[in-house]
Coordinates of C-alpha atoms in Angstrom, one line a residue:
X228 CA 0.0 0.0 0.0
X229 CA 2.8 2.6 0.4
X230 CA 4.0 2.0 -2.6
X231 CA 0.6 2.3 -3.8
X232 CA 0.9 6.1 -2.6
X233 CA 4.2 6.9 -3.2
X234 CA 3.6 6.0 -6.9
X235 CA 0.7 8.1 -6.8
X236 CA 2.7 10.7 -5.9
X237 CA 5.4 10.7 -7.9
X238 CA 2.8 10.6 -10.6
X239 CA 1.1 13.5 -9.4
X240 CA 4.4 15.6 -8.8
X241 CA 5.0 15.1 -12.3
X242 CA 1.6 16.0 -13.9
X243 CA 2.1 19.3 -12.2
X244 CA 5.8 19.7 -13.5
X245 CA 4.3 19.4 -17.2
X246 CA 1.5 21.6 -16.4
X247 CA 3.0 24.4 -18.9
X248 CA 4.4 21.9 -21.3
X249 CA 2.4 23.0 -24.1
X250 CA -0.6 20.8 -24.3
X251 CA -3.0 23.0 -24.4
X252 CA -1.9 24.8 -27.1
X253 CA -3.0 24.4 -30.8
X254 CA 0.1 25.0 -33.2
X255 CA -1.3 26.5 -36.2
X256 CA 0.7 26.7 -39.6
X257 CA 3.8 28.6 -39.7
X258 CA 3.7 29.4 -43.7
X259 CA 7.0 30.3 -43.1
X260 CA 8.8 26.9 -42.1
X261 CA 6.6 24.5 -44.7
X262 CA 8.9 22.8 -46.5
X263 CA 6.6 20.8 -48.9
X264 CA 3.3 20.6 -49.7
X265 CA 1.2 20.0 -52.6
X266 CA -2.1 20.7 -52.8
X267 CA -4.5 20.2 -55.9
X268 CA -3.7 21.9 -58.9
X269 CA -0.7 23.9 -56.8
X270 CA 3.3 23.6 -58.4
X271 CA 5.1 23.8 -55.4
X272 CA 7.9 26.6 -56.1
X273 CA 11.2 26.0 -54.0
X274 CA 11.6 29.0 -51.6
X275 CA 13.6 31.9 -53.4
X276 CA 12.8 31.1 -56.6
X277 CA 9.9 33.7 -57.2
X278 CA 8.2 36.0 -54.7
X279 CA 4.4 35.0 -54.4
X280 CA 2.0 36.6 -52.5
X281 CA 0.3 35.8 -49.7
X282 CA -2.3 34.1 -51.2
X283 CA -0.4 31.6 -53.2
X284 CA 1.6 30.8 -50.3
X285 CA -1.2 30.4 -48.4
X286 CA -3.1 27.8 -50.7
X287 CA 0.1 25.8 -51.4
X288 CA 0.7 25.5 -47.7
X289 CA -2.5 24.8 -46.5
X290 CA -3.3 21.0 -45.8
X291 CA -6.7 20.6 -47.6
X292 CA -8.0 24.3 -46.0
X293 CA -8.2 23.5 -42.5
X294 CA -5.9 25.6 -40.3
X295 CA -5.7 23.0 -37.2
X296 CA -5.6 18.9 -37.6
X297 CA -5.6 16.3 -35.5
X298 CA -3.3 16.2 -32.5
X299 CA -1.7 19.6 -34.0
X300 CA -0.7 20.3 -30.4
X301 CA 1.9 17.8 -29.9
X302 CA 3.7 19.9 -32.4
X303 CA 5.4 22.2 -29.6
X304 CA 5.2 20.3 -26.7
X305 CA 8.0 20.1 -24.2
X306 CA 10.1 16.9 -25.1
X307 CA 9.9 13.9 -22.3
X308 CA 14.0 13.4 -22.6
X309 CA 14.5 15.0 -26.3
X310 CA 17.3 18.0 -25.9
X311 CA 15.1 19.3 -28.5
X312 CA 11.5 18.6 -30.5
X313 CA 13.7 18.2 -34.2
X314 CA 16.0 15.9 -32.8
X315 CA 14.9 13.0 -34.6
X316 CA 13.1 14.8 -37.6
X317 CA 13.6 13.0 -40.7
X318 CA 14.8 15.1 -43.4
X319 CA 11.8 15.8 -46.1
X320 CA 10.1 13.7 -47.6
X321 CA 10.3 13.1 -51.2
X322 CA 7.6 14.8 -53.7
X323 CA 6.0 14.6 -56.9
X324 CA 8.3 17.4 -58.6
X325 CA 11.6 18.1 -56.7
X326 CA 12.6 15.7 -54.2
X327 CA 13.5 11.8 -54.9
X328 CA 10.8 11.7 -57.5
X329 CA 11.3 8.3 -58.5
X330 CA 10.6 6.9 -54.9
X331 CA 7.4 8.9 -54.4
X332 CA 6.3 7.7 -58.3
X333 CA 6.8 4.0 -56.3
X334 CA 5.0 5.1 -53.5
X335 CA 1.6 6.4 -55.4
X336 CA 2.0 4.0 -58.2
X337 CA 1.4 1.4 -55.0
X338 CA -1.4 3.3 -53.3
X339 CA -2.9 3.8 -56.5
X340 CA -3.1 -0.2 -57.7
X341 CA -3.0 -2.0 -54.4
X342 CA -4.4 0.6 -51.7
X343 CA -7.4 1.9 -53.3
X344 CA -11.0 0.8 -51.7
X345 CA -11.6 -2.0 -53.5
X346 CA -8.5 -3.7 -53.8
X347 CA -7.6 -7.6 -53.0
X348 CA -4.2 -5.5 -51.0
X349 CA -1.8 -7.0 -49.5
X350 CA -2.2 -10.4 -50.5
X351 CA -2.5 -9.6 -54.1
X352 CA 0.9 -8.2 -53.5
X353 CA 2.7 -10.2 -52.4
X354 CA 1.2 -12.9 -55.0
X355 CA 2.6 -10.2 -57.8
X356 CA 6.3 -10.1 -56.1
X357 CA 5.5 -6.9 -55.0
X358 CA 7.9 -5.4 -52.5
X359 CA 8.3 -1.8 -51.4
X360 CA 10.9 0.2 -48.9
X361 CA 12.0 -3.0 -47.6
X362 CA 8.9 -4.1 -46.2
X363 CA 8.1 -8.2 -46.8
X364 CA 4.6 -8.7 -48.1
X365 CA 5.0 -12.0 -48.0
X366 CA 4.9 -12.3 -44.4
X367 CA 1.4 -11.5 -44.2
X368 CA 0.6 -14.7 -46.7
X369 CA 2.5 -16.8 -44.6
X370 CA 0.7 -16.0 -41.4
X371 CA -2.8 -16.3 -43.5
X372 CA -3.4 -12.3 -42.9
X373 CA -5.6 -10.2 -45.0
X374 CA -4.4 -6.2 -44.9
X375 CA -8.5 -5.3 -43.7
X376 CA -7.4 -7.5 -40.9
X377 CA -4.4 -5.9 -40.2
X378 CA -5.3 -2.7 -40.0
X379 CA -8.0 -3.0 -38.4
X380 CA -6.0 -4.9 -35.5
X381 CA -3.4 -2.1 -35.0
X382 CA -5.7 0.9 -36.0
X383 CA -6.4 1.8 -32.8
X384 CA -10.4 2.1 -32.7
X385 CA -12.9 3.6 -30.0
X386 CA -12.6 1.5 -26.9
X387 CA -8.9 0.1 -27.8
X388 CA -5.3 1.6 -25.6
X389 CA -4.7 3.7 -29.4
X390 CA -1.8 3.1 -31.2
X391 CA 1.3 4.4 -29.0
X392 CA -1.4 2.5 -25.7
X393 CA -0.5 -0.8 -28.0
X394 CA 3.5 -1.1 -26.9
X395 CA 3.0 -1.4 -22.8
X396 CA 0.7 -4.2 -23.5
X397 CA 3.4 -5.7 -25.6
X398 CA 5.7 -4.9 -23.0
X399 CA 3.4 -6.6 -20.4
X400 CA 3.0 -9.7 -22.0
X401 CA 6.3 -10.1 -22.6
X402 CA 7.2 -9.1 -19.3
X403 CA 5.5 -12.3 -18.5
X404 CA 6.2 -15.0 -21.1
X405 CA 9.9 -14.2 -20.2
X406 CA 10.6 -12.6 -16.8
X407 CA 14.2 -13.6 -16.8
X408 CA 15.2 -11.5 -20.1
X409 CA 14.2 -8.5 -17.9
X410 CA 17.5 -9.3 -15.9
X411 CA 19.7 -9.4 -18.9
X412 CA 20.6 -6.2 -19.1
X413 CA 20.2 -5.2 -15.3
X414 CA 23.0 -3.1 -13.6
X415 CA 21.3 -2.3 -10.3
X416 CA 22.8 -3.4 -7.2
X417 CA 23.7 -6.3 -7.4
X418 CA 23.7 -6.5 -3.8
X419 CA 19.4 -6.7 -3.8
X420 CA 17.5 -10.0 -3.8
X421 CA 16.3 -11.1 -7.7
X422 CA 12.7 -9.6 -6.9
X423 CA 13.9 -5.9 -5.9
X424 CA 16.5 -6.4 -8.9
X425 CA 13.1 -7.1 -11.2
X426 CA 11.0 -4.9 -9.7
X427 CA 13.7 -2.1 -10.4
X428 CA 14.2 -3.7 -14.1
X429 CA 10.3 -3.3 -14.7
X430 CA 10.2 -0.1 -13.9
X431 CA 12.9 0.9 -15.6
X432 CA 11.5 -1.1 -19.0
X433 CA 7.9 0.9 -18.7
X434 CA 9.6 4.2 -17.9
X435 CA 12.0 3.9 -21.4
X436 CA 8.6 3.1 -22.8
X437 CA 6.5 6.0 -21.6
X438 CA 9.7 8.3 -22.6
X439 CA 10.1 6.6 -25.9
X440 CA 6.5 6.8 -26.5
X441 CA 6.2 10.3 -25.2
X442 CA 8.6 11.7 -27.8
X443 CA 7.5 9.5 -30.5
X444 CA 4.7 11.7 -30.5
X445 CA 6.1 14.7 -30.2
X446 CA 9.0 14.3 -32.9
X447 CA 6.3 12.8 -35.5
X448 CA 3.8 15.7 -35.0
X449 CA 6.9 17.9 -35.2
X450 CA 7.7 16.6 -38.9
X451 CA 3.9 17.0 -39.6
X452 CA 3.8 20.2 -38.8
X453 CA 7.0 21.3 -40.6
X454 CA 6.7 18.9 -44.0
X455 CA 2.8 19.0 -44.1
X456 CA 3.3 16.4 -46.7
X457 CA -0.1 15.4 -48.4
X458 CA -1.8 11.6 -47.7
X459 CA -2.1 9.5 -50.6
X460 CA -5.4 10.0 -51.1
X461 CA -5.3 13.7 -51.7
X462 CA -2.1 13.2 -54.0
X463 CA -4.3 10.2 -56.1
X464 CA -6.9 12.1 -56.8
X465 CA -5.2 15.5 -57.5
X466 CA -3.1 13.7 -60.0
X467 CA -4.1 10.4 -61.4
X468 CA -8.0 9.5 -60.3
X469 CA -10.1 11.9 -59.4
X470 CA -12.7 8.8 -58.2
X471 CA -9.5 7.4 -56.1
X472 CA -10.8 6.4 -52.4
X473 CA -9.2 4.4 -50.0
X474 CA -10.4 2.5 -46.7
X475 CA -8.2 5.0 -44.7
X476 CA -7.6 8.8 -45.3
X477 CA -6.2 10.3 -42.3
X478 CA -6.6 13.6 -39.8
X479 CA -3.3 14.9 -40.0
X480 CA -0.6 15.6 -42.8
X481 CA 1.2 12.5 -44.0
X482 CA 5.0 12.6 -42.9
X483 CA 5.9 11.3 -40.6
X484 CA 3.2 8.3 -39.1
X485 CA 2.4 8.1 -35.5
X486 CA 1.7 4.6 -35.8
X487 CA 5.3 3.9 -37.2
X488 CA 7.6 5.9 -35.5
X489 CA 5.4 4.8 -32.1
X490 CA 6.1 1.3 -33.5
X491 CA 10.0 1.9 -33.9
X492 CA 11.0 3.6 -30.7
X493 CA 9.0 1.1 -28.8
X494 CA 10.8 -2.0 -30.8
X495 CA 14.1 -0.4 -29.9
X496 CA 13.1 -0.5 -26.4
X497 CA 11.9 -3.4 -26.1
X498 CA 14.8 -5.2 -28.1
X499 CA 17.4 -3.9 -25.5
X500 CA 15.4 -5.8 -22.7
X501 CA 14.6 -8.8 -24.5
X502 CA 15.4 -11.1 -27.3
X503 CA 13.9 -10.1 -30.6
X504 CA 12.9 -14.2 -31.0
X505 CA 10.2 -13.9 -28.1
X506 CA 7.2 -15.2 -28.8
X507 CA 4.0 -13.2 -27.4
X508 CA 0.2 -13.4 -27.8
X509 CA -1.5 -9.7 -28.4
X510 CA -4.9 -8.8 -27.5
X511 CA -6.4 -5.6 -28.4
X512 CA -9.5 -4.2 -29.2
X513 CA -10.2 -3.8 -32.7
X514 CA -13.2 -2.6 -35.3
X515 CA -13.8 -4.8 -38.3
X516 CA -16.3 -3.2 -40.5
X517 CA -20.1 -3.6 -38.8
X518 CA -19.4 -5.9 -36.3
X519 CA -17.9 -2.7 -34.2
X520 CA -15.1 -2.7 -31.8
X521 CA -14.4 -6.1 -30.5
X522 CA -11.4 -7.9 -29.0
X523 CA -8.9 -9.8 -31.6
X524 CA -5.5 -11.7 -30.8
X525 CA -2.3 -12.1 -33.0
X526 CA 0.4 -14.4 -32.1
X527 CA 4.1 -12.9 -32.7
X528 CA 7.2 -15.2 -33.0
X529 CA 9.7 -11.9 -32.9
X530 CA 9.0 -8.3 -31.8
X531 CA 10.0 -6.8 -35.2
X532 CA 7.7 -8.7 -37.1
X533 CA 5.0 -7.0 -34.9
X534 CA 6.9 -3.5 -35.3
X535 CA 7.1 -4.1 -38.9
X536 CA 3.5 -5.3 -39.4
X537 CA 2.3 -2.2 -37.1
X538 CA 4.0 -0.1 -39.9
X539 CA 2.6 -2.2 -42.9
X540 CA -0.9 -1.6 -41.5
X541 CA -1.1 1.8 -42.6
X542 CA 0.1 2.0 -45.7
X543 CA -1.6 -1.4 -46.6
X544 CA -5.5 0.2 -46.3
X545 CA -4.2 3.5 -48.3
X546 CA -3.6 5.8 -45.0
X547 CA 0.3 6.4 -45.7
X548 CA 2.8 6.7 -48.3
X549 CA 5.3 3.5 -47.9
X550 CA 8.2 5.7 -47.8
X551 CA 6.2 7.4 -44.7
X552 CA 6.6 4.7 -42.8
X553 CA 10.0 3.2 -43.2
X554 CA 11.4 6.5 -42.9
X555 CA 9.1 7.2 -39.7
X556 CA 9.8 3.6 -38.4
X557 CA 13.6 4.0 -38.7
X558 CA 14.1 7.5 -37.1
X559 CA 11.9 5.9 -34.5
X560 CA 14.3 3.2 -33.4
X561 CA 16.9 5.7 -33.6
X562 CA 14.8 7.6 -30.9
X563 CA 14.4 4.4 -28.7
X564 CA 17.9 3.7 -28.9
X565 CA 18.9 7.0 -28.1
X566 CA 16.6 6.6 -24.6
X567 CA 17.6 3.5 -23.7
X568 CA 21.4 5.0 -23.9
X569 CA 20.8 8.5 -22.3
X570 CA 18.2 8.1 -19.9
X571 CA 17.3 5.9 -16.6
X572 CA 21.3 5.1 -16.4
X573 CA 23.0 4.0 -13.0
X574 CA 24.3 7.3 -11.4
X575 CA 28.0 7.1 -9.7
X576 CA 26.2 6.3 -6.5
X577 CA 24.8 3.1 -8.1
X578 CA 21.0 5.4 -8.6
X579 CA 18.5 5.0 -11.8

């Protein structure tokens, strides 16, 4: 029971330390710092190049007209552990007319045959050979998955933990189908009985979570708000099918992906504390068409094939560009390696 409280405490101590942290705030569109967009019928012009007026900046940086978007305050945040919100931006994406063209052409060309509403997906590519930013389709086949399924299980619908919720479940259950691996990397004293040395282990494996997590979010919504790089979807119609629609569109511009770069600083995490080959059973609550939300369970043989199928989900239904995620699902893990390096170290004293 005291530690009841004094976990209660510490948790309320720290709620009150973030009370200015910037959550509250809405982080509208600095036309200033966009660095590409492309709305409908709009030629992005690099910066310098002409001098446009307000108006044409304005329509070729606004994301289809709406000034705010989902989660726009995580944008300018205070960072958990971060020394600064851009720390693990990505640099821009690439774009239809001056940036890597050929690897967005790959990216749309995908969405548009394989993504679209109607589409076999993911199993019809991988039967075709298909494979994209070094993602395996094939995996999916092999485990008897269909891409509705799959993101539907790690959308994150009304009811469920949500996306970045998804990773301490993870965490939990493999917390418990392998409860030595949690001593593997321990450096606590060495002095304390095997249960204080877990107990301190366990924390220390949910707090690299929560601060992985944290700034997972911050950093992605960071890259939205700079990039404002349009979803797939919007790009499809604009400039190949105006009758394009896919099962998933989107709140938010598309670079970088929550989902992803929640996915990749969690796997980093949780591949310093345990073997990637750990086998785990996941539960969560997901919605599959008009049967509503509802409770489904995926069995995983290695942590990165859930990372990596957590990352597949979204640009599988149409929500994200492939390159989206593999560049949001690497600078993740650079994130969660980073934390798991710099933060919740032994001290001098032999202190977390």
């Amino acid at each position: 029971e005291g530690g009841r409280q004094w976990g209660y405490d510490v948790a309320t101590e720290y709620q009150s330390y973030r009370d200015e942290d910037g959550f509250d705030d809405q982080a509208d569109y600095v036309i200033e710092e966009r660095r590409c967009n492309q709305p409908p019928g709009v030629r992005p012009i690099p910066s310098g190049e002409t001098e446009d007026s307000e108006e044409e900046v304005h329509a070729r940086f606004t994301n289809e007209g709406d000034d705010h978007w989902t989660k726009s305050n995580f944008a300018q945040l205070d960072p958990f552990a971060m020394e600064r919100r851009d720390q693990f931006r990505p640099g821009a994406p690439p774009d239809p007319f001056y940036i890597d063209t050929d690897r967005w052409a790959e990216s749309i060309e995908f969405a548009q045959e394989y993504c679209h509403k109607t589409a076999v997906a993911a199993n019809e590519m991988a039967e075709d050979g298909v494979a994209i930013e070094g993602f395996d389709l094939s995996v999916l086949n092999e485990a008897g998955k269909e891409i509705a399924d799959v993101g539907a299980f790690w959308r994150g619908s009304d009811g469920s933990v949500s996306p970045p919720g998804f990773w301490p479940v993870v965490a939990r259950e493999l917390a418990l189908e392998a409860p030595e691996q949690l001593l593997k990397t321990d450096d606590t004293d060495s002095d304390a009985s095997k249960a204080d040395q877990l107990l301190a282990s366990t924390a220390r494996l949910y707090g690299w979570l929560g601060i992985a997590i944290g700034d997972a979010g911050i950093s992605t919504w960071d890259s939205k708000h700079v990039y404002g790089l349009w979803r797939p979807v919007s790009a499809v119609k604009a400039l190949r099918d105006p009758e394009y629609e896919t099962n998933a569109s989107g709140g938010s511009p598309d670079y970088e992906s929550g989902q992803a770069k929640f996915a990749g600083a969690a796997g980093a995490v949780l591949t310093e504390v345990f073997a990637d080959r750990t086998p785990f059973e996941l539960e969560l609550v997901a919605s599959l068409g008009d049967r509503g939300p509802k409770p489904e369970s995926n069995s995983f043989e290695h942590i990165s094939r859930a990372v990596e199928e957590a990352a597949l989900s979204r640009f599988g239904v149409g929500n994200h560009y492939a390159f989206t995620q593999r560049k949001s699902l690497d600078s993740g893990r650079e994130l969660g390696t980073w934390v798991t390096e710099s933060t919740l170290r032994p001290t001098a004293s032999g202190t977390q």
